[in-house]
Every structure is written in C-alpha cells, then in structure tokens.
mmCIF file of C-alpha atoms and ligand atoms in Angstrom:
data_model
loop_
_atom_site.group_PDB
_atom_site.id
_atom_site.type_symbol
_atom_site.label_atom_id
_atom_site.label_comp_id
_atom_site.label_asym_id
_atom_site.label_seq_id
_atom_site.Cartn_x
_atom_site.Cartn_y
_atom_site.Cartn_z
ATOM 1 C CA ALA M 4 -64.799 -0.687 -20.703
ATOM 2 C CA GLY M 5 -62.396 -1.719 -23.406
ATOM 3 C CA LYS M 6 -64.651 -4.541 -24.560
ATOM 4 C CA ARG M 7 -65.834 -4.700 -28.131
ATOM 5 C CA ALA M 8 -69.329 -5.585 -29.287
ATOM 6 C CA PHE M 9 -70.646 -6.257 -32.761
ATOM 7 C CA ILE M 10 -74.376 -6.092 -33.506
ATOM 8 C CA ILE M 11 -75.796 -7.747 -36.601
ATOM 9 C CA TYR M 12 -79.191 -6.191 -37.095
ATOM 10 C CA ALA M 13 -81.924 -7.236 -39.530
ATOM 11 C CA HIS M 14 -84.988 -4.994 -39.693
ATOM 12 C CA GLN M 15 -86.238 -2.809 -42.500
ATOM 13 C CA GLU M 16 -87.662 -0.073 -40.251
ATOM 14 C CA PRO M 17 -85.568 2.018 -37.834
ATOM 15 C CA LYS M 18 -88.705 2.867 -35.800
ATOM 16 C CA SER M 19 -89.529 -0.823 -35.267
ATOM 17 C CA MET M 20 -89.233 -2.677 -31.985
ATOM 18 C CA ASN M 21 -86.093 -4.324 -33.358
ATOM 19 C CA GLY M 22 -84.699 -0.881 -34.187
ATOM 20 C CA SER M 23 -85.439 0.330 -30.653
ATOM 21 C CA LEU M 24 -83.854 -2.762 -29.073
ATOM 22 C CA LYS M 25 -80.740 -2.263 -31.178
ATOM 23 C CA ASP M 26 -80.515 1.462 -30.374
ATOM 24 C CA ALA M 27 -80.948 0.829 -26.646
ATOM 25 C CA VAL M 28 -78.020 -1.575 -26.620
ATOM 26 C CA VAL M 29 -75.778 0.724 -28.628
ATOM 27 C CA THR M 30 -76.502 3.468 -26.082
ATOM 28 C CA GLU M 31 -75.941 1.216 -23.061
ATOM 29 C CA LEU M 32 -72.722 -0.385 -24.320
ATOM 30 C CA SER M 33 -71.316 2.949 -25.483
ATOM 31 C CA SER M 34 -72.006 4.456 -22.061
ATOM 32 C CA GLN M 35 -69.981 1.595 -20.537
ATOM 33 C CA GLY M 36 -67.063 2.620 -22.732
ATOM 34 C CA CYS M 37 -67.417 -0.387 -25.026
ATOM 35 C CA GLN M 38 -66.649 -0.026 -28.691
ATOM 36 C CA VAL M 39 -69.782 -0.935 -30.659
ATOM 37 C CA THR M 40 -70.040 -1.787 -34.347
ATOM 38 C CA VAL M 41 -73.383 -2.334 -36.092
ATOM 39 C CA SER M 42 -74.054 -4.094 -39.382
ATOM 40 C CA ASP M 43 -77.514 -2.920 -40.459
ATOM 41 C CA LEU M 44 -78.043 -5.614 -43.074
ATOM 42 C CA TYR M 45 -80.993 -4.137 -44.994
ATOM 43 C CA ALA M 46 -79.455 -0.639 -45.004
ATOM 44 C CA MET M 47 -76.216 -2.179 -46.316
ATOM 45 C CA ASN M 48 -78.208 -4.032 -48.963
ATOM 46 C CA PHE M 49 -76.248 -7.053 -47.758
ATOM 47 C CA GLU M 50 -75.961 -9.825 -50.357
ATOM 48 C CA PRO M 51 -77.449 -12.987 -48.856
ATOM 49 C CA ARG M 52 -76.702 -15.362 -51.723
ATOM 50 C CA ALA M 53 -73.748 -17.741 -51.571
ATOM 51 C CA THR M 54 -72.420 -17.603 -55.133
ATOM 52 C CA ARG M 55 -69.329 -17.721 -57.353
ATOM 53 C CA LYS M 56 -69.048 -13.946 -56.871
ATOM 54 C CA ASP M 57 -67.776 -14.503 -53.322
ATOM 55 C CA ILE M 58 -64.443 -15.666 -54.770
ATOM 56 C CA VAL M 59 -62.248 -13.020 -56.399
ATOM 57 C CA GLY M 60 -60.243 -14.309 -59.359
ATOM 58 C CA ALA M 61 -59.700 -17.873 -60.503
ATOM 59 C CA LEU M 62 -61.425 -20.881 -58.971
ATOM 60 C CA SER M 63 -59.605 -24.019 -57.816
ATOM 61 C CA ASN M 64 -61.981 -26.114 -59.894
ATOM 62 C CA SER M 65 -63.772 -24.194 -62.611
ATOM 63 C CA LYS M 66 -65.303 -27.372 -64.074
ATOM 64 C CA SER M 67 -67.657 -28.056 -61.174
ATOM 65 C CA PHE M 68 -68.424 -25.325 -58.645
ATOM 66 C CA ASN M 69 -68.249 -26.232 -54.940
ATOM 67 C CA TYR M 70 -69.077 -23.210 -52.731
ATOM 68 C CA ALA M 71 -67.693 -24.611 -49.473
ATOM 69 C CA ALA M 72 -64.423 -25.795 -51.032
ATOM 70 C CA GLU M 73 -63.879 -22.618 -53.057
ATOM 71 C CA THR M 74 -64.566 -20.229 -50.184
ATOM 72 C CA TYR M 75 -62.243 -22.238 -47.917
ATOM 73 C CA GLU M 76 -59.453 -21.883 -50.508
ATOM 74 C CA ALA M 77 -60.309 -18.220 -51.090
ATOM 75 C CA TYR M 78 -60.196 -17.542 -47.351
ATOM 76 C CA LYS M 79 -56.692 -19.019 -47.124
ATOM 77 C CA LYS M 80 -55.498 -17.033 -50.159
ATOM 78 C CA GLY M 81 -57.194 -13.789 -49.124
ATOM 79 C CA ALA M 82 -59.463 -13.972 -52.173
ATOM 80 C CA LEU M 83 -62.912 -13.611 -50.618
ATOM 81 C CA SER M 84 -65.088 -10.741 -51.768
ATOM 82 C CA SER M 85 -64.576 -7.535 -49.816
ATOM 83 C CA ASP M 86 -68.044 -7.426 -48.214
ATOM 84 C CA VAL M 87 -67.410 -10.834 -46.621
ATOM 85 C CA VAL M 88 -63.915 -9.838 -45.476
ATOM 86 C CA GLU M 89 -65.297 -6.676 -43.836
ATOM 87 C CA GLU M 90 -67.789 -8.707 -41.792
ATOM 88 C CA GLN M 91 -65.147 -11.260 -40.827
ATOM 89 C CA LYS M 92 -62.971 -8.433 -39.464
ATOM 90 C CA LYS M 93 -65.846 -7.175 -37.341
ATOM 91 C CA VAL M 94 -66.395 -10.671 -35.898
ATOM 92 C CA GLN M 95 -62.681 -11.154 -35.309
ATOM 93 C CA GLU M 96 -62.434 -7.929 -33.317
ATOM 94 C CA ALA M 97 -65.531 -8.532 -31.192
ATOM 95 C CA ASP M 98 -65.725 -9.958 -27.671
ATOM 96 C CA LEU M 99 -69.532 -10.105 -27.864
ATOM 97 C CA VAL M 100 -71.655 -10.614 -30.966
ATOM 98 C CA ILE M 101 -75.367 -9.742 -30.795
ATOM 99 C CA PHE M 102 -77.899 -10.843 -33.401
ATOM 100 C CA GLN M 103 -80.994 -8.602 -33.347
ATOM 101 C CA PHE M 104 -83.905 -9.776 -35.518
ATOM 102 C CA PRO M 105 -87.604 -10.593 -35.804
ATOM 103 C CA LEU M 106 -88.269 -14.342 -35.821
ATOM 104 C CA TYR M 107 -89.090 -15.416 -39.399
ATOM 105 C CA TRP M 108 -90.471 -18.952 -39.805
ATOM 106 C CA TYR M 109 -88.815 -20.219 -36.616
ATOM 107 C CA SER M 110 -85.483 -18.876 -37.773
ATOM 108 C CA VAL M 111 -83.525 -15.762 -38.680
ATOM 109 C CA PRO M 112 -84.626 -13.569 -41.615
ATOM 110 C CA ALA M 113 -83.168 -14.644 -44.985
ATOM 111 C CA ILE M 114 -80.779 -11.685 -45.115
ATOM 112 C CA MET M 115 -79.300 -12.762 -41.756
ATOM 113 C CA LYS M 116 -79.135 -16.414 -42.810
ATOM 114 C CA GLY M 117 -77.220 -15.209 -45.851
ATOM 115 C CA TRP M 118 -74.810 -13.343 -43.574
ATOM 116 C CA ILE M 119 -74.262 -16.594 -41.642
ATOM 117 C CA ASP M 120 -73.812 -18.661 -44.813
ATOM 118 C CA ARG M 121 -71.294 -16.271 -46.358
ATOM 119 C CA VAL M 122 -69.333 -14.842 -43.424
ATOM 120 C CA LEU M 123 -68.814 -17.963 -41.307
ATOM 121 C CA CYS M 124 -66.791 -19.883 -43.898
ATOM 122 C CA GLN M 125 -64.373 -22.726 -43.268
ATOM 123 C CA GLY M 126 -60.926 -21.540 -42.242
ATOM 124 C CA PHE M 127 -62.384 -18.425 -40.638
ATOM 125 C CA ALA M 128 -65.160 -19.781 -38.419
ATOM 126 C CA PHE M 129 -64.274 -23.449 -38.086
ATOM 127 C CA GLU M 130 -61.557 -25.837 -39.109
ATOM 128 C CA PRO M 131 -62.161 -29.508 -38.313
ATOM 129 C CA PRO M 132 -61.341 -30.918 -35.807
ATOM 130 C CA LYS M 133 -61.601 -27.485 -34.222
ATOM 131 C CA TYR M 134 -65.267 -26.949 -33.670
ATOM 132 C CA PHE M 135 -67.774 -26.736 -30.791
ATOM 133 C CA ASP M 136 -65.834 -26.232 -27.531
ATOM 134 C CA LYS M 137 -62.543 -26.209 -29.443
ATOM 135 C CA GLY M 138 -63.883 -23.853 -32.112
ATOM 136 C CA SER M 139 -62.278 -20.724 -33.502
ATOM 137 C CA PHE M 140 -64.383 -18.330 -31.440
ATOM 138 C CA LYS M 141 -64.130 -19.960 -28.018
ATOM 139 C CA ASN M 142 -63.160 -16.629 -26.461
ATOM 140 C CA LYS M 143 -66.215 -14.849 -27.821
ATOM 141 C CA LEU M 144 -69.784 -14.567 -26.585
ATOM 142 C CA VAL M 145 -72.880 -14.570 -28.748
ATOM 143 C CA ILE M 146 -76.450 -13.684 -27.889
ATOM 144 C CA LEU M 147 -79.656 -13.823 -29.909
ATOM 145 C CA SER M 148 -82.047 -10.955 -29.221
ATOM 146 C CA PHE M 149 -85.272 -11.390 -31.137
ATOM 147 C CA THR M 150 -88.930 -10.522 -31.327
ATOM 148 C CA THR M 151 -91.892 -12.743 -32.161
ATOM 149 C CA ALA M 152 -95.550 -12.431 -33.092
ATOM 150 C CA GLY M 153 -96.449 -15.415 -30.921
ATOM 151 C CA THR M 154 -96.877 -14.844 -27.199
ATOM 152 C CA ALA M 155 -94.693 -16.423 -24.510
ATOM 153 C CA GLU M 156 -97.642 -18.670 -23.547
ATOM 154 C CA MET M 157 -97.734 -20.155 -27.057
ATOM 155 C CA TYR M 158 -94.094 -21.162 -26.911
ATOM 156 C CA PHE M 159 -94.276 -23.902 -24.272
ATOM 157 C CA LYS M 160 -93.650 -27.593 -24.785
ATOM 158 C CA ASN M 161 -97.286 -28.645 -24.812
ATOM 159 C CA GLU M 162 -98.669 -25.537 -26.477
ATOM 160 C CA LEU M 163 -99.148 -24.899 -30.171
ATOM 161 C CA GLY M 164 -95.744 -23.348 -30.758
ATOM 162 C CA GLY M 165 -93.713 -25.902 -28.815
ATOM 163 C CA ASP M 166 -90.871 -24.922 -26.485
ATOM 164 C CA ILE M 167 -89.028 -21.850 -27.834
ATOM 165 C CA ARG M 168 -85.762 -23.678 -27.108
ATOM 166 C CA TYR M 169 -86.491 -26.168 -29.913
ATOM 167 C CA ILE M 170 -86.132 -23.264 -32.345
ATOM 168 C CA LEU M 171 -82.863 -22.181 -30.793
ATOM 169 C CA TRP M 172 -81.070 -25.508 -31.306
ATOM 170 C CA PRO M 173 -80.182 -25.095 -35.012
ATOM 171 C CA ILE M 174 -79.027 -21.498 -34.588
ATOM 172 C CA GLN M 175 -77.358 -21.437 -31.161
ATOM 173 C CA HIS M 176 -75.899 -24.932 -31.311
ATOM 174 C CA GLY M 177 -75.769 -25.733 -35.038
ATOM 175 C CA VAL M 178 -74.227 -22.413 -36.046
ATOM 176 C CA PHE M 179 -72.661 -20.534 -33.132
ATOM 177 C CA HIS M 180 -71.571 -23.256 -30.737
ATOM 178 C CA PHE M 181 -70.251 -25.149 -33.772
ATOM 179 C CA CYS M 182 -67.960 -22.165 -34.414
ATOM 180 C CA GLY M 183 -66.870 -22.210 -30.767
ATOM 181 C CA PHE M 184 -68.880 -19.276 -29.431
ATOM 182 C CA LYS M 185 -70.040 -19.297 -25.823
ATOM 183 C CA ILE M 186 -73.806 -18.801 -25.857
ATOM 184 C CA LEU M 187 -75.582 -16.389 -23.538
ATOM 185 C CA ALA M 188 -79.263 -17.026 -22.818
ATOM 186 C CA PRO M 189 -81.390 -15.424 -25.541
ATOM 187 C CA GLN M 190 -83.272 -12.182 -25.041
ATOM 188 C CA ILE M 191 -86.774 -12.807 -26.349
ATOM 189 C CA SER M 192 -89.227 -9.931 -26.699
ATOM 190 C CA PHE M 193 -92.515 -11.737 -27.211
ATOM 191 C CA ALA M 194 -95.340 -10.274 -29.290
ATOM 192 C CA PRO M 195 -94.582 -6.533 -29.255
ATOM 193 C CA GLU M 196 -97.270 -5.945 -31.890
ATOM 194 C CA HIS M 197 -99.924 -7.174 -29.468
ATOM 195 C CA ALA M 198 -98.544 -5.461 -26.374
ATOM 196 C CA PRO M 199 -99.641 -2.106 -24.977
ATOM 197 C CA GLU M 200 -97.234 0.827 -25.129
ATOM 198 C CA ASP M 201 -96.005 0.487 -21.537
ATOM 199 C CA LYS M 202 -95.210 -3.219 -22.049
ATOM 200 C CA ARG M 203 -93.318 -2.425 -25.232
ATOM 201 C CA LYS M 204 -91.290 0.234 -23.459
ATOM 202 C CA GLU M 205 -90.536 -2.275 -20.705
ATOM 203 C CA MET M 206 -89.200 -4.756 -23.306
ATOM 204 C CA VAL M 207 -86.677 -2.162 -24.419
ATOM 205 C CA THR M 208 -85.647 -1.028 -20.939
ATOM 206 C CA SER M 209 -85.338 -4.562 -19.570
ATOM 207 C CA TRP M 210 -83.001 -5.489 -22.425
ATOM 208 C CA ALA M 211 -80.881 -2.379 -21.781
ATOM 209 C CA ARG M 212 -80.837 -3.221 -18.062
ATOM 210 C CA ARG M 213 -79.650 -6.750 -18.802
ATOM 211 C CA VAL M 214 -76.891 -5.467 -21.073
ATOM 212 C CA ALA M 215 -75.670 -3.250 -18.219
ATOM 213 C CA THR M 216 -74.306 -6.393 -16.525
ATOM 214 C CA ILE M 217 -73.942 -8.657 -19.549
ATOM 215 C CA TRP M 218 -70.178 -9.089 -19.132
ATOM 216 C CA ASP M 219 -70.810 -10.848 -15.804
ATOM 217 C CA GLU M 220 -73.178 -13.431 -17.278
ATOM 218 C CA LYS M 221 -72.315 -17.103 -17.467
ATOM 219 C CA PRO M 222 -72.955 -18.874 -20.776
ATOM 220 C CA ILE M 223 -75.612 -21.570 -21.028
ATOM 221 C CA HIS M 224 -74.584 -25.230 -21.079
ATOM 222 C CA CYS M 225 -75.183 -25.622 -24.804
ATOM 223 C CA ILE M 226 -75.878 -29.347 -25.291
ATOM 224 C CA SER M 227 -79.010 -31.103 -26.507
ATOM 225 C CA SER M 228 -80.493 -31.504 -23.019
ATOM 226 C CA TRP M 229 -80.670 -27.702 -22.572
ATOM 227 C CA TYR M 230 -82.958 -27.640 -25.579
ATOM 228 C CA PHE M 231 -84.979 -30.823 -25.416
ATOM 229 C CA GLU M 232 -85.345 -31.968 -21.809
HETATM 230 P P1 LIG J 321 -92.948 -3.711 -34.691
HETATM 231 O O1 LIG J 321 -94.207 -3.873 -35.433
HETATM 232 O O2 LIG J 321 -91.933 -2.766 -35.228
HETATM 233 O O3 LIG J 321 -93.206 -3.265 -33.190
HETATM 234 C C1 LIG J 321 -94.464 -3.298 -32.573
HETATM 235 C C2 LIG J 321 -94.797 -1.920 -32.099
HETATM 236 O O4 LIG J 321 -93.786 -1.435 -31.204
HETATM 237 C C3 LIG J 321 -94.854 -0.878 -33.229
HETATM 238 O O5 LIG J 321 -96.085 -0.195 -33.123
HETATM 239 C C4 LIG J 321 -93.688 0.053 -32.940
HETATM 240 O O6 LIG J 321 -93.961 1.377 -33.313
HETATM 241 C C5 LIG J 321 -93.596 -0.053 -31.421
HETATM 242 N N1 LIG J 321 -92.305 0.386 -30.866
HETATM 243 C C6 LIG J 321 -91.083 0.488 -31.480
HETATM 244 N N2 LIG J 321 -90.171 0.965 -30.635
HETATM 245 C C7 LIG J 321 -90.798 1.165 -29.445
HETATM 246 C C8 LIG J 321 -90.359 1.643 -28.174
HETATM 247 N N3 LIG J 321 -89.078 2.016 -27.969
HETATM 248 N N4 LIG J 321 -91.259 1.727 -27.182
HETATM 249 C C9 LIG J 321 -92.555 1.361 -27.366
HETATM 250 N N5 LIG J 321 -93.027 0.915 -28.555
HETATM 251 C C10 LIG J 321 -92.156 0.811 -29.583
HETATM 252 N N6 LIG J 321 -93.589 -14.741 -35.562
HETATM 253 C C11 LIG J 321 -93.487 -15.877 -34.818
HETATM 254 O O7 LIG J 321 -93.784 -15.854 -33.621
HETATM 255 N N7 LIG J 321 -93.032 -17.046 -35.374
HETATM 256 C C12 LIG J 321 -92.675 -17.126 -36.678
HETATM 257 O O8 LIG J 321 -92.255 -18.190 -37.130
HETATM 258 C C13 LIG J 321 -92.790 -15.957 -37.496
HETATM 259 N N8 LIG J 321 -92.468 -15.989 -38.801
HETATM 260 C C14 LIG J 321 -92.566 -14.850 -39.551
HETATM 261 C C15 LIG J 321 -92.206 -14.889 -40.904
HETATM 262 C C16 LIG J 321 -92.270 -13.754 -41.675
HETATM 263 C C17 LIG J 321 -91.866 -13.811 -43.121
HETATM 264 C C18 LIG J 321 -92.711 -12.530 -41.102
HETATM 265 C C19 LIG J 321 -92.784 -11.275 -41.934
HETATM 266 C C20 LIG J 321 -93.074 -12.481 -39.771
HETATM 267 C C21 LIG J 321 -93.024 -13.630 -38.973
HETATM 268 N N9 LIG J 321 -93.346 -13.609 -37.626
HETATM 269 C C22 LIG J 321 -93.260 -14.755 -36.876
HETATM 270 C C23 LIG J 321 -93.742 -12.344 -36.960
HETATM 271 C C24 LIG J 321 -92.547 -11.462 -36.616
HETATM 272 O O9 LIG J 321 -91.599 -12.192 -35.840
HETATM 273 C C25 LIG J 321 -93.009 -10.221 -35.840
HETATM 274 O O10 LIG J 321 -93.842 -9.471 -36.711
HETATM 275 C C26 LIG J 321 -91.849 -9.361 -35.382
HETATM 276 O O11 LIG J 321 -91.021 -10.097 -34.505
HETATM 277 C C27 LIG J 321 -92.306 -8.098 -34.654
HETATM 278 O O12 LIG J 321 -91.192 -7.283 -34.415
HETATM 279 P P2 LIG J 321 -91.044 -5.845 -35.098
HETATM 280 O O13 LIG J 321 -89.771 -5.208 -34.661
HETATM 281 O O14 LIG J 321 -91.278 -5.925 -36.560
HETATM 282 O O15 LIG J 321 -92.291 -5.138 -34.418
HETATM 283 ZN ZN1 LIG J 322 -74.269 -26.312 -28.185
#
C-alpha cells in the first residue's frame, strides 16, 4: 500500500494476451492499495519519432540540429513538448515501472522504443557521470513483461533462438540499468498464440500471483555475466 506503479503498455488490441496481462496487474496492484497509472501507447497515439517538435520555442543551435543536445537544454529550461513532460512525471512518481509488450524483432515495438527515445532524455534520465548504479532512478524498480511467438524451448543458448537473456541485454542493461533502475527478473509469457486456453489463463494468473509479492523481490545482478555466461 502507498506504492506507486506505472505501466507502459503497447498492444493494439485490448482483448489480446498483452491486454489481459496488463489488466490483471492493474487489478492486483489496485487491490493492494497501490496507485497505478497506465500509458496505453497505441490508444494515446503516442508519437514515437524523435524530432525538432519535441523542443518548444527556439533551438540552441538552429543551424545544425542535434536531438540529444537540444532535448537536454530543453529539459533544463522546461521547454520539452507536453506529451514528453507528462510521461516524465509518471516515471518520476513511480516506485515500479512495468513495460508490457509483445516481442517485436527481439526488441520492444517501435512505439515503445519511441517512448524510450523521447522520454528518457539527458538531464531527466541520466546525467554523466551519474549512470548505471549511480543513475537518476536508483530508487526505482523496472520489470519487462512480454509475450513471444517462439516457445521457451526455442530460446535456449544452443537452440535456434539463442538464450532469451541475450535479447534482454540492450533493453534491461543498455536502457534501464543505464538510467539507474534496479531490474527485476522479466516475466516472459511464451507463445500464447500456440497455447491451449487453460495454459493461456495460467500465464495471466501466474503473472498476477507474482505481482502479489513483487515488492519483496530482489533485483537481478545486472552485469554482462547475468546475460552471457
Ligand atoms: P494474442 O494473439 O492476443 O493472444 C493469443 C491468444 O490469447 C488470443 O487468442 C487471445 O484471445 C487469447 N487471450 C487473451 N487474453 C486471454 C486470457 N485472459 N485468457 C486466455 N486467453 C486469452 N515473436 C518472437 O518470438 N520473436 C520475435 O522477434 C518476434 N518479432 C515480431 C515482430 C513483429 C513485427 C510482429 C508483429 C510479431 C513478432 N513476434 C515475434 C510475435 C509476437 O511477439 C507475438 O505475436 C505476440 O507476442 C503474441 O502476443 P499477443 O498479445 O499479440 O497475443
Ligand atoms: Zn546492467
């Protein structure tokens, strides 16, 4: 109770497995007395492109556009576009951030990548030399909850897919640990499209059951050996 969670959700269809996983967590966390905020990226028509439009008013250098430099300046001046500012507030207020998505090409869907590119700007999400364990969000937890088409058996080191952890390195370590987040082990719902109804229901209930005690979980040790050894 009293904790705050923020779910960033990327699926087009509310009746999808991703929609059900998201709904189950909203229900569970709300019943614990947590405050839950959801950004439903497709429903919001969230802008994924990192462009000049993200800076309100004059640029620092209008001769040659540099997105990273301009958004860093805009962040400090309070001149980022309002949709980015809204998302930054939701991150700032959260103790736990959950990304719920279907795996697209070994990564997050483009709309979610765009959220990452635009919301986690310098000044807000990192400020060298404050990154990784010294990062801005060191008091926050993040968890990836995602679905796949490939089965669990495919995602082993010596199988066709390779170890699923290889995929997690750029996102968990390269994005979230970089910004200081503590990383909880991912929740992976493998191949719902190929699973029978009872298995699919179990994927949803086991995720809700895990969330019931999620505040007691210890983060993973997020260094390269967790991923590659
Ligand atoms: P859905 O099709 O919505 O769910 C499956 C079934 O579950 C549906 O029949 C739905 O009705 C049912 N369901 C929903 N809620 C419940 C419930 N509460 N109880 C019981 N049943 C329920 N996969 C990979 O493995 N690797 C990749 O690199 C990859 N790249 C992709 C790239 C693209 C561009 C695309 C489009 C797909 C890719 N995929 C990949 C596949 C993708 O990850 C899967 O299609 C997706 O994860 C399935 O999740 P879903 O929520 O869309 O499933
Ligand atoms: Zn790491």
